[in-house]
Coordinates of C-alpha atoms in Angstrom, one line a residue:
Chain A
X1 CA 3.6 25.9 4.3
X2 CA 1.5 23.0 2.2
X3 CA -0.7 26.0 1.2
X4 CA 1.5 28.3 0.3
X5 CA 3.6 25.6 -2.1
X6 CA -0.1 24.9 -3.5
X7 CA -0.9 28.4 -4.2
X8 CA 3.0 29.0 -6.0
X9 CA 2.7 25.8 -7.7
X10 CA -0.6 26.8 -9.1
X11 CA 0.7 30.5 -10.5
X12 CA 4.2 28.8 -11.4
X13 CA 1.7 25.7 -13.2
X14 CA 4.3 22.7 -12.2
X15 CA 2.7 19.1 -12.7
X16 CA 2.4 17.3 -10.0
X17 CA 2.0 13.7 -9.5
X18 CA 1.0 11.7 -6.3
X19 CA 1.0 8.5 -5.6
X20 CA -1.1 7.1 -3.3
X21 CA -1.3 3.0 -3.0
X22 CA 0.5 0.1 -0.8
X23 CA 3.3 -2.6 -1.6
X24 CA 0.5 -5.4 -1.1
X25 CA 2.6 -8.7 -0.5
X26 CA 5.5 -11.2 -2.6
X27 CA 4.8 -14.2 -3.5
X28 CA 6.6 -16.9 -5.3
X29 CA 9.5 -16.8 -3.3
X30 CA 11.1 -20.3 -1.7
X31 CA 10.0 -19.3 2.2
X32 CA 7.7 -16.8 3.2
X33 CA 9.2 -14.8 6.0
X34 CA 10.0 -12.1 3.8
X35 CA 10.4 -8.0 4.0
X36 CA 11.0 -5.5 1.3
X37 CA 13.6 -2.6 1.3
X38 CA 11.7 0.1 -1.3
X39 CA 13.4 3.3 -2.7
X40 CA 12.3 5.5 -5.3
X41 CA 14.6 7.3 -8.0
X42 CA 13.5 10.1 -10.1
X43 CA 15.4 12.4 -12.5
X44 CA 16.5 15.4 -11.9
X45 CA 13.3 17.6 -12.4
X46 CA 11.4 16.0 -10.4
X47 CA 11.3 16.8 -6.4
X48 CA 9.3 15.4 -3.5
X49 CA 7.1 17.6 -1.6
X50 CA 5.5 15.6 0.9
X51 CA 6.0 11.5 1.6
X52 CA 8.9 9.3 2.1
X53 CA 11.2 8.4 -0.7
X54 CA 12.6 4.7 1.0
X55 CA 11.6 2.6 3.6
X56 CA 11.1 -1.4 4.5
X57 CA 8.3 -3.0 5.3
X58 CA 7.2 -5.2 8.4
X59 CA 8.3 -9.1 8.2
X60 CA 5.4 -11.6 7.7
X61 CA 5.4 -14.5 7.9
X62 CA 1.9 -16.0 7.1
X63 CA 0.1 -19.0 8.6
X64 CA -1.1 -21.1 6.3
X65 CA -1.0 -18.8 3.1
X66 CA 1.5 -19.3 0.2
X67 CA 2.3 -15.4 0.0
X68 CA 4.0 -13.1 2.4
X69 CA 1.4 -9.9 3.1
X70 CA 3.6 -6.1 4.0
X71 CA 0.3 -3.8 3.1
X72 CA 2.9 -1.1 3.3
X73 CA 1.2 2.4 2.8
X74 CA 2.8 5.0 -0.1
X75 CA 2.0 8.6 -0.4
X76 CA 4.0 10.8 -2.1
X77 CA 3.7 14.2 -3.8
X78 CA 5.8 14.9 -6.5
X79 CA 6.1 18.1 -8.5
X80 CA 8.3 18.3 -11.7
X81 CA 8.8 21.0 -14.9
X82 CA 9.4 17.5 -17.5
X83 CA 8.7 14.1 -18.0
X84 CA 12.0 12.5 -18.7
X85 CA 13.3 10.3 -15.8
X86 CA 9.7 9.2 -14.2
X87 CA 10.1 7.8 -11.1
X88 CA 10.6 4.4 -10.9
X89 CA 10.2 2.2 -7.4
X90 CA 12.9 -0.4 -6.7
X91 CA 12.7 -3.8 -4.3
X92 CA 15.3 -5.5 -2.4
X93 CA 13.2 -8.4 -1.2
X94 CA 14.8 -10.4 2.2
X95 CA 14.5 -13.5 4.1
X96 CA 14.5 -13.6 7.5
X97 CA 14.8 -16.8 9.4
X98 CA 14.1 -18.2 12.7
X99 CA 17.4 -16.8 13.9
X100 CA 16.9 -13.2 13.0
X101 CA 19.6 -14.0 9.6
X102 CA 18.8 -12.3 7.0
X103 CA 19.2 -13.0 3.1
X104 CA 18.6 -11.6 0.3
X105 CA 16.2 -13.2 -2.1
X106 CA 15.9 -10.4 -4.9
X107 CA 15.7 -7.7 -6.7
X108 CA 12.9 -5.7 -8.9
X109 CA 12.1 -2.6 -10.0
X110 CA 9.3 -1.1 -12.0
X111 CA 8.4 2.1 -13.4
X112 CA 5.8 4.0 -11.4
X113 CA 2.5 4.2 -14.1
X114 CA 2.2 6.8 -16.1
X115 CA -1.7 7.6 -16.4
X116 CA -3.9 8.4 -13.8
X117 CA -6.0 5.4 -11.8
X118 CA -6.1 2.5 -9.9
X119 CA -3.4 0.1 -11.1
X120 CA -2.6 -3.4 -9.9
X121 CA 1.6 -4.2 -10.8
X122 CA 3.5 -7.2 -10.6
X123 CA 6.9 -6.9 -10.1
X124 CA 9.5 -9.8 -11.5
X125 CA 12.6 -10.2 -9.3
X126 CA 15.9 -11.7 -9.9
X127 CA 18.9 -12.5 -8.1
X128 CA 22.7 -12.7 -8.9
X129 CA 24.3 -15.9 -9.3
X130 CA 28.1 -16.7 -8.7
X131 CA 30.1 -19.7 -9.9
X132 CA 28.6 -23.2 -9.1
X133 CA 30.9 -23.9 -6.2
X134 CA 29.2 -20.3 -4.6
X135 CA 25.2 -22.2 -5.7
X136 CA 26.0 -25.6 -3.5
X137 CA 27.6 -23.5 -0.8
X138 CA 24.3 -20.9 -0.9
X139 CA 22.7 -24.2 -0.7
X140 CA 23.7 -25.4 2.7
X141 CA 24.9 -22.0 4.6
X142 CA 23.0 -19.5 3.2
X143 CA 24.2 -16.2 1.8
X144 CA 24.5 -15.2 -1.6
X145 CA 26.5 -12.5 -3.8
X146 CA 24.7 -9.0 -3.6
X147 CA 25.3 -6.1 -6.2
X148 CA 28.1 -4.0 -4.8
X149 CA 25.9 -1.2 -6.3
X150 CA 22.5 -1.1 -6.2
X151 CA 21.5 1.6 -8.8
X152 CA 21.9 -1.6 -11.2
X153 CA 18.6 -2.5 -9.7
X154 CA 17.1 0.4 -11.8
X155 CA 19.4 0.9 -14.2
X156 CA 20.2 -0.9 -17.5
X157 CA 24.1 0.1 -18.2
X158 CA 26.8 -2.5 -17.4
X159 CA 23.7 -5.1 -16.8
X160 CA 25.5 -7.6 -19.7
X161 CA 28.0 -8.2 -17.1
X162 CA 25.9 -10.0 -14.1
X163 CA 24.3 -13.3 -14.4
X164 CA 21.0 -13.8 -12.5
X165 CA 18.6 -16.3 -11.6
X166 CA 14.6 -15.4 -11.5
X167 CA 12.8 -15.5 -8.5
X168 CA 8.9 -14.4 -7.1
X169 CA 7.4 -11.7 -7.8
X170 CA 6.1 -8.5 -5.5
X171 CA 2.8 -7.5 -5.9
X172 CA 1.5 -3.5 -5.8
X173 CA -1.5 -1.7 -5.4
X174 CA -1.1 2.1 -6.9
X175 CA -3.0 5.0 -7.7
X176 CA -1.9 8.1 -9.5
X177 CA -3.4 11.7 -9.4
X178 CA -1.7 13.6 -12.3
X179 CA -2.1 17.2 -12.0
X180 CA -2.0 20.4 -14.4
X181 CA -0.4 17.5 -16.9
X182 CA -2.8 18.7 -19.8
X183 CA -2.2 22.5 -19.7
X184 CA 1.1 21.6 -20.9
X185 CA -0.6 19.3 -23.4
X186 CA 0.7 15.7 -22.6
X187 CA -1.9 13.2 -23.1
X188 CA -1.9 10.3 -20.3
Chain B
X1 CA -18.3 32.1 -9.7
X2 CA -15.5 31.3 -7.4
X3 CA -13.0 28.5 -8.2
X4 CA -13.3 25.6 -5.6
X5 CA -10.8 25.3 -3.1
X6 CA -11.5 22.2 -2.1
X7 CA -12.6 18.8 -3.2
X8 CA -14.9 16.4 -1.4
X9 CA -14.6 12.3 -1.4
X10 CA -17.9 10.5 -0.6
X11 CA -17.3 6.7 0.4
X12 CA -20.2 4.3 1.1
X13 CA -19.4 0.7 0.9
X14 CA -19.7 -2.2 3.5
X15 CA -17.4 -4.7 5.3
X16 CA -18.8 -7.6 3.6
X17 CA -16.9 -10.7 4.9
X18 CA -13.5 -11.9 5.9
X19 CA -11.9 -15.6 6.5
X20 CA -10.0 -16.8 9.3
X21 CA -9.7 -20.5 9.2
X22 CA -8.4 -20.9 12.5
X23 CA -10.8 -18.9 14.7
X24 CA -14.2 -18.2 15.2
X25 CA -16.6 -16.0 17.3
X26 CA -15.3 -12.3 15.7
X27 CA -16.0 -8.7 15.8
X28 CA -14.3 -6.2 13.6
X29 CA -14.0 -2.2 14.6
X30 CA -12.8 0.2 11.9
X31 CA -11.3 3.5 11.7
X32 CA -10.3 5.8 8.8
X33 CA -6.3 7.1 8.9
X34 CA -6.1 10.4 7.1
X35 CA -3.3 13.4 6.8
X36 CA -3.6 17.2 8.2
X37 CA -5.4 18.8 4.7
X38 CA -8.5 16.4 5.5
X39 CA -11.0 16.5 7.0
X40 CA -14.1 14.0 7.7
X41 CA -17.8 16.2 7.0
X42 CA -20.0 13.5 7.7
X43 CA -20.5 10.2 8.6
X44 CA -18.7 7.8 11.1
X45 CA -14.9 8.2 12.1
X46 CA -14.9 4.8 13.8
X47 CA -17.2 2.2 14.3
X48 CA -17.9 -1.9 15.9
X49 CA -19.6 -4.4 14.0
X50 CA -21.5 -7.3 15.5
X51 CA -19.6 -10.5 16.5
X52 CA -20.0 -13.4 14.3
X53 CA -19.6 -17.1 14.3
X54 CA -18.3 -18.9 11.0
X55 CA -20.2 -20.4 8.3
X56 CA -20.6 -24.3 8.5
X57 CA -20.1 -25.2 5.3
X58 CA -16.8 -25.6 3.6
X59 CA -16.1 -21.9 2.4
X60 CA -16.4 -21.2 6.7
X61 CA -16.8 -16.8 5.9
X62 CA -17.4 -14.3 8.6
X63 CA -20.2 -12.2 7.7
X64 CA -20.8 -8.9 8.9
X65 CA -22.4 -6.9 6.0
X66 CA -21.3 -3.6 8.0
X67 CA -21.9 0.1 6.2
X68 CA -19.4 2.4 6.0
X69 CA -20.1 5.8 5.0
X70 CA -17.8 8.8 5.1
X71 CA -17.7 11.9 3.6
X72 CA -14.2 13.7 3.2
X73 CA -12.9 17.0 2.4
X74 CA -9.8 18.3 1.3
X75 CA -7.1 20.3 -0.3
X76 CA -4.9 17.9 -1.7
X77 CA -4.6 14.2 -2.2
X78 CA -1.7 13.7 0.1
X79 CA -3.0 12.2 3.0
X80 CA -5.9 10.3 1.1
X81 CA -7.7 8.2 3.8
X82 CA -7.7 4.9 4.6
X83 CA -9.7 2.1 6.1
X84 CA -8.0 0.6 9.2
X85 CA -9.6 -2.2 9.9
X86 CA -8.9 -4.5 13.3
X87 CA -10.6 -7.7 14.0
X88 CA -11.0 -9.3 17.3
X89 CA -12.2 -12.8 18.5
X90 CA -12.6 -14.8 21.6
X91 CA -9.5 -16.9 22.7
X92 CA -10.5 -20.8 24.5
X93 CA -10.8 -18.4 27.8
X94 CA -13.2 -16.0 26.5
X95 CA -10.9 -13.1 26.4
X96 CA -11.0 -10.6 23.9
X97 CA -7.6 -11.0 21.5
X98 CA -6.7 -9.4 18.0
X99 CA -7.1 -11.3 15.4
X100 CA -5.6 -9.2 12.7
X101 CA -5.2 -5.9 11.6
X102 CA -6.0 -4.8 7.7
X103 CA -5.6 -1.3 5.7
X104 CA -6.6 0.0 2.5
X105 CA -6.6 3.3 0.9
X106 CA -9.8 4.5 -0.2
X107 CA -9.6 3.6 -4.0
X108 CA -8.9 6.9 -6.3
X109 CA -11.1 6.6 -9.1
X110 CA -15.1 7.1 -8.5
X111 CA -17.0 3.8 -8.7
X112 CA -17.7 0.8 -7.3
X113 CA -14.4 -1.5 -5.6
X114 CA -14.2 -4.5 -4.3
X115 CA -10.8 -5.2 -2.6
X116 CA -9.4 -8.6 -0.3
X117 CA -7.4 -7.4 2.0
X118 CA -4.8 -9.8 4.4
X119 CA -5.4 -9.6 7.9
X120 CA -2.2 -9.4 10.0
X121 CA -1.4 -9.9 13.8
X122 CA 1.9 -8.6 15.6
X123 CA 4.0 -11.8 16.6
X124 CA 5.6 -12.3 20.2
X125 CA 9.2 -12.2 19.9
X126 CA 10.3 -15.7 21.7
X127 CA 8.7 -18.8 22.3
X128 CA 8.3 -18.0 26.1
X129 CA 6.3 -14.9 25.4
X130 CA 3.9 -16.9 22.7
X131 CA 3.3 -19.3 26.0
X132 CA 2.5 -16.7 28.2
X133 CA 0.2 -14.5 25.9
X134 CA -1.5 -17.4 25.4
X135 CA -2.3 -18.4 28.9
X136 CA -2.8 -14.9 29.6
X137 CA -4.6 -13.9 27.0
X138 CA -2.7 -10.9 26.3
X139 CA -1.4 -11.0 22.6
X140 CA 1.0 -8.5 21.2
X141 CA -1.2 -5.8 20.1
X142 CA -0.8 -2.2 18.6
X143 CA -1.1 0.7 21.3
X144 CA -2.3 2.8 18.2
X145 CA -4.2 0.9 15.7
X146 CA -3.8 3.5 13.2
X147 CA 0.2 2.9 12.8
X148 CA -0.9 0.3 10.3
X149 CA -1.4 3.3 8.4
X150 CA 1.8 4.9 8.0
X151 CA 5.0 3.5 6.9
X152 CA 7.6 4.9 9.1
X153 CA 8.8 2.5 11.7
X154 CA 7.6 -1.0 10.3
X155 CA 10.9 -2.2 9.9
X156 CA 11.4 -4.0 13.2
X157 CA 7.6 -5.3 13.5
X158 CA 7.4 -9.0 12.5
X159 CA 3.7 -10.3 12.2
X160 CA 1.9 -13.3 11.0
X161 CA -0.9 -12.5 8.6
X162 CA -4.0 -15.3 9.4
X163 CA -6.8 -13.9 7.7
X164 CA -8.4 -11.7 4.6
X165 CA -11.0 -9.2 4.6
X166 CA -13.6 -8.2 2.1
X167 CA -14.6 -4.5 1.6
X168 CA -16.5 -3.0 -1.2
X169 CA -16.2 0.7 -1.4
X170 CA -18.5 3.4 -3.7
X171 CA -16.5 6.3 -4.2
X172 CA -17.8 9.7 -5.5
X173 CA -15.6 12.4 -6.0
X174 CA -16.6 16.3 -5.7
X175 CA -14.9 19.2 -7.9
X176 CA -11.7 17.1 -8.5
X177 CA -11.4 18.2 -12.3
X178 CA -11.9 21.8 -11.0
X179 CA -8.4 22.0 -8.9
X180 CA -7.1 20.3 -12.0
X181 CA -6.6 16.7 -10.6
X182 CA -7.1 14.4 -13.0
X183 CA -7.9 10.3 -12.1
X184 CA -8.7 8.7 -15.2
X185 CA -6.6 9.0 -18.3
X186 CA -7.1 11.8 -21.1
X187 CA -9.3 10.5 -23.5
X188 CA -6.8 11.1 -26.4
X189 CA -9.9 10.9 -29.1
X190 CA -11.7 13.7 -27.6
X191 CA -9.2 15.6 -26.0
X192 CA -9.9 18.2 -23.6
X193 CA -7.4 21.4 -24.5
X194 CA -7.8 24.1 -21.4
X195 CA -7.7 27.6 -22.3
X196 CA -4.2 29.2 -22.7
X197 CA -2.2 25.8 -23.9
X198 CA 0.1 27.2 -27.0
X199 CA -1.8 27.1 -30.3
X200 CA -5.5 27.2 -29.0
X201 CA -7.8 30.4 -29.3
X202 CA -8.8 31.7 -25.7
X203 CA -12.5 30.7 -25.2
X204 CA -15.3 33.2 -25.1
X205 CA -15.4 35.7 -22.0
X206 CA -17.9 34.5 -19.8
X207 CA -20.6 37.5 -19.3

């Protein structure tokens, strides 16, 4: 089945992109028993043929280091007929506490590189804030508002309207394989 | 001639050195994780290093100075191997327990690497279990080391990461360009233009 895509890919010419790295660790946050929700949106040209799209990583929480560690595994295949509406990888980066509560500590996203290599990202996050009765309350119980819609994670319209506090910063490994990208000429 | 159907990836490199700063007395095994199009040609699947004690001075490094050396072949990059790395030591009763567990993906571009990888162990789920794998010496371990590896079904592990790992890798890579799989970015000063792209004259038959 792999084959056969190959071979029709090859006589059809579609690029193809693979991405082939790990969500290394966070770091920066206030506690360190963190996970990470991952998804990645892509236009509509673009199609995955082999890989997952989402997932979340394991829950560290280190020893004695001052970063939490997921080494979470991506390999995906994409194939696409343009370039508009590159994939981009969005976070949702979690606390989980003694009790097994979880919270929500960020958000991030990050457009997935461009030219082919080994590239090391660092991904800002953010969080929404509410009123300041909501911050001393976040304080002592926990919680937090969360966007009602998370395609704001990635996405810049009707952004003016939340206000947001930074937070740490999630650290990735990638690689990128571009393929048949310079018979259509596009340098990268 | 034939066009290439498939692409080899040659890896030598070493497991240089890790840090644990709780343990001592460790041994490291290794395995490479890798999807259905590949396939290993030569060299070592898996393999045990010696065991080590810590330095005595204040950087207190496991050195093992193991080679790795693996040659690959394959269709396509999906599924590109990686190095699954699980250290063991010796517990106060001289049982053998994990230590941590580390992966990497063979880097993509040809040269020399050097990567840190964390070392994480699986954590016991209550306080009563921590006590009794402790007395008993049976820590929560992975049935199948190579899960590590993928990244369905992580989202209910919890683990404690108590350790890095450092691995240098050589990578050489075999007919890559040929299948049209480009690794480094286009050189935009000297570009290459295959035959056929709009506006370029074919290139001479070949006799």
């Amino acid at each position: 089945m792999k084959q056969c895509f190959n071979l029709i890919s090859q006589l059809v010419k579609m690029a193809e992109v693979h991405v082939i790295g790990q969500i290394v660790g966070a770091s920066g946050f206030p506690d360190h028993s963190l996970f990470c929700k991952w998804g990645i949106h892509s236009g509509g040209g673009w199609k995955i043929l082999s890989g997952l799209r989402e997932g979340q990583t394991q829950v560290d929480n280190p020893q004695s280091q001052d970063a939490a560690y997921f080494a979470h595994p991506i390999d995906i295949h994409f194939a696409t007929k343009g370039i508009q509406g590159w994939p981009r990888m969005h976070f949702q980066v979690w606390h989980q506490d003694a009790f097994g509560r979880n919270e929500l500590y960020g958000y991030g996203f990050v457009h997935l590189p461009t030219s082919p290599g080994q590239h090391e990202i660092d991904c800002p996050t953010w969080r929404p804030t509410g009123t300041f009765m909501e911050s001393v309350s976040q304080f002592f119980l926990g919680g937090g508002p969360h966007l009602k819609n998370p395609d704001l994670i990635y996405s810049g319209a009707d952004r003016y309207k939340l206000q947001t506090i930074a937070m740490g910063k999630i650290h990735l490994r990638i690689g990128i394989i571009l393929r048949n990208f310079d018979k259509f000429g596009i340098e990268c | 001639m034939a066009a290439p159907s498939v692409f080899l990836l040659m890896v030598s490199g070493q497991i240089e050195s890790a840090e644990f700063p709780e343990f001592d007395d460790i041994y490291c095994k290794y395995c490479f994780s890798y999807g259905l199009d590949w396939a290993i040609t030569s060299g070592l699947d898996e393999s045990i290093t010696q065991i080590t004690k810590k330095s005595r001075d204040q950087y207190q490094r496991f050195v093992w100075n193991f080679p790795i050396d693996a040659t690959f072949k394959s269709t396509s990059p999906s599924g590109w191997p990686q190095l699954v790395v699980y250290a063991y030591g010796l517990d106060a009763f001289g049982t053998d327990v994990v230590r941590g567990y580390g992966v990497c993906h063979i880097p993509i571009t040809p040269g020399r690497h050097r990567l840190r990888i964390p070392m994480f162990v699986p954590e016991s789920s209550s306080l009563l279990q921590k006590l009794t794998a402790w007395f008993l010496g049976r820590r929560p371990e992975y049935v199948n080391p190579r899960v590590v590896a993928q990244g369905e079904g992580r989202e209910v592990t919890r683990v404690r990461t108590q350790g890095f790992l450092s691995v240098s890798f050589n990578v050489i890579m075999k007919d890559m360009k040929k299948l049209g799989y480009d690794i480094l970015p286009s050189d935009v000063q000297n570009p290459t233009i295959p035959a056929g792209v709009a506006g370029t004259e074919k290139p001479a038959q070949a006799s």
